[in-house]
Amino acid sequence: MPLKSQLHMMVVDDMSVSRGLIEQALDWAGLRNVQYEANGEAALRRLVASPVHLVISDYNMPGMDGLQLLECLRTNKSTHRIGFILITGTANRDLIERGQAAGMNNFIAKPFTKEGLLRCIESVTGRLQ
């Protein structure tokens, strides 16, 4: 059974258009076990109750941003091993270094291609086929 059929993911982004673009790319890649949340607080509650294998989170969200979500995931026993990819329109050196220090597995800059997102995911999970 290919990894892509076993992989459970969550996408966290406050912008419905961005969530839609990520959803299209994941669908193109054959990734179907995907949950969606519009903010970090709701995502954290859901992930603590039922962890997934991989989170793809936007950085810039109101309330809890993507790095704050990552920090909370890494300090919780039930979520500390979840893979984490940060999506950002502001991929500056400071942000990337902060993410790496917090335990980010990878990042991708907006705008992204579906192929680029797939490569980013596979760098964390291994080949999905």
Coordinates of C-alpha atoms in Angstrom, one line a residue:
M1 CA 0.0 0.0 0.0
P2 CA 1.5 3.4 -1.0
L3 CA 2.4 5.8 1.8
K4 CA 0.1 8.5 0.3
S5 CA -3.0 6.4 1.1
Q6 CA -1.8 6.0 4.8
L7 CA -0.6 9.5 5.5
H8 CA -3.0 11.7 7.6
M9 CA -2.5 15.4 7.3
M10 CA -3.8 18.7 8.5
V11 CA -3.7 22.0 6.6
V12 CA -4.0 25.2 8.8
D13 CA -4.6 28.5 7.0
D14 CA -6.9 31.4 7.8
M15 CA -7.4 32.3 4.1
S16 CA -9.9 30.1 2.3
V17 CA -8.2 30.8 -1.1
S18 CA -4.9 29.6 0.2
R19 CA -6.5 26.5 1.8
G20 CA -8.2 25.8 -1.6
L21 CA -4.9 26.1 -3.5
I22 CA -3.2 23.7 -1.0
E23 CA -6.2 21.3 -1.3
Q24 CA -6.0 21.3 -5.1
A25 CA -2.2 20.5 -4.9
L26 CA -2.8 17.7 -2.4
D27 CA -5.7 16.3 -4.4
W28 CA -3.4 16.3 -7.5
A29 CA -0.8 14.4 -5.6
G30 CA -3.4 11.8 -4.5
L31 CA -3.4 12.8 -0.8
R32 CA -6.9 12.3 0.4
N33 CA -6.7 12.0 4.2
V34 CA -6.6 15.7 4.9
Q35 CA -8.3 17.8 7.6
Y36 CA -8.5 21.6 7.4
E37 CA -8.6 24.3 10.1
A38 CA -8.7 28.0 9.7
N39 CA -6.7 29.0 12.8
G40 CA -3.9 27.7 15.0
E41 CA -6.0 27.4 18.2
A42 CA -8.6 25.1 16.6
A43 CA -5.9 23.1 14.9
L44 CA -4.0 22.6 18.2
R45 CA -7.2 21.4 20.0
R46 CA -7.9 19.0 17.2
L47 CA -4.3 17.7 16.9
V48 CA -4.0 17.1 20.7
A49 CA -7.2 15.1 20.6
S50 CA -6.3 13.2 17.4
P51 CA -2.7 13.6 16.1
V52 CA -1.9 13.4 12.4
H53 CA 1.4 12.5 10.6
L54 CA 2.0 15.9 9.0
V55 CA 0.8 19.5 9.5
I56 CA 1.1 22.1 6.7
S57 CA 0.6 25.5 8.3
D58 CA 0.6 29.1 7.1
Y59 CA 2.8 31.3 9.1
N60 CA 0.8 34.6 9.1
M61 CA -2.5 34.0 10.9
P62 CA -4.3 36.0 13.5
G63 CA -4.1 34.8 17.1
M64 CA -1.7 31.9 17.0
D65 CA 0.7 32.1 14.1
G66 CA 2.3 29.1 12.4
L67 CA 5.4 29.2 14.6
Q68 CA 3.4 29.5 17.8
L69 CA 1.4 26.4 16.7
L70 CA 4.7 24.5 16.0
E71 CA 6.1 25.4 19.4
C72 CA 2.9 24.2 21.1
L73 CA 3.0 21.0 19.1
R74 CA 6.6 20.3 20.0
T75 CA 6.0 20.8 23.8
N76 CA 3.0 18.4 23.9
K77 CA 3.6 14.7 24.5
S78 CA 0.9 13.6 22.0
T79 CA 1.9 15.9 19.2
H80 CA 5.7 16.4 19.5
R81 CA 6.6 14.0 16.7
I82 CA 4.1 15.4 14.1
G83 CA 5.9 16.5 10.9
F84 CA 5.6 20.2 10.3
I85 CA 5.8 22.3 7.1
L86 CA 5.5 26.0 7.3
I87 CA 4.0 27.9 4.3
T88 CA 4.9 31.6 4.1
G89 CA 4.8 34.5 1.8
T90 CA 7.7 36.0 3.8
A91 CA 10.4 33.4 3.8
N92 CA 13.2 35.5 5.2
R93 CA 16.2 34.1 7.0
D94 CA 15.1 35.1 10.5
L95 CA 11.8 33.3 10.1
I96 CA 13.4 30.2 8.7
E97 CA 15.9 30.1 11.5
R98 CA 13.2 30.5 14.1
G99 CA 11.2 27.7 12.5
Q100 CA 14.2 25.4 12.4
A101 CA 15.0 26.2 16.1
A102 CA 11.4 25.3 17.0
G103 CA 11.6 22.0 15.1
M104 CA 10.1 22.8 11.7
N105 CA 10.8 19.9 9.3
N106 CA 10.5 22.0 6.1
F107 CA 9.1 25.2 4.6
I108 CA 7.7 26.4 1.3
A109 CA 7.3 29.9 0.1
K110 CA 4.2 31.3 -1.5
P111 CA 3.4 31.2 -4.4
F112 CA 4.2 27.5 -4.8
T113 CA 3.6 24.9 -7.5
K114 CA 1.9 21.6 -6.9
E115 CA 5.1 19.9 -7.8
G116 CA 7.1 22.0 -5.4
L117 CA 4.6 21.3 -2.6
L118 CA 4.9 17.6 -3.3
R119 CA 8.7 17.7 -3.2
C120 CA 8.5 19.6 0.1
I121 CA 6.2 17.0 1.6
E122 CA 8.3 14.1 0.3
S123 CA 11.4 15.6 1.9
V124 CA 9.7 15.1 5.2
T125 CA 7.8 11.8 4.6
G126 CA 9.8 10.0 2.0
R127 CA 8.4 9.0 -1.4
L128 CA 4.6 8.8 -1.4
Q129 CA 4.3 6.3 -4.2

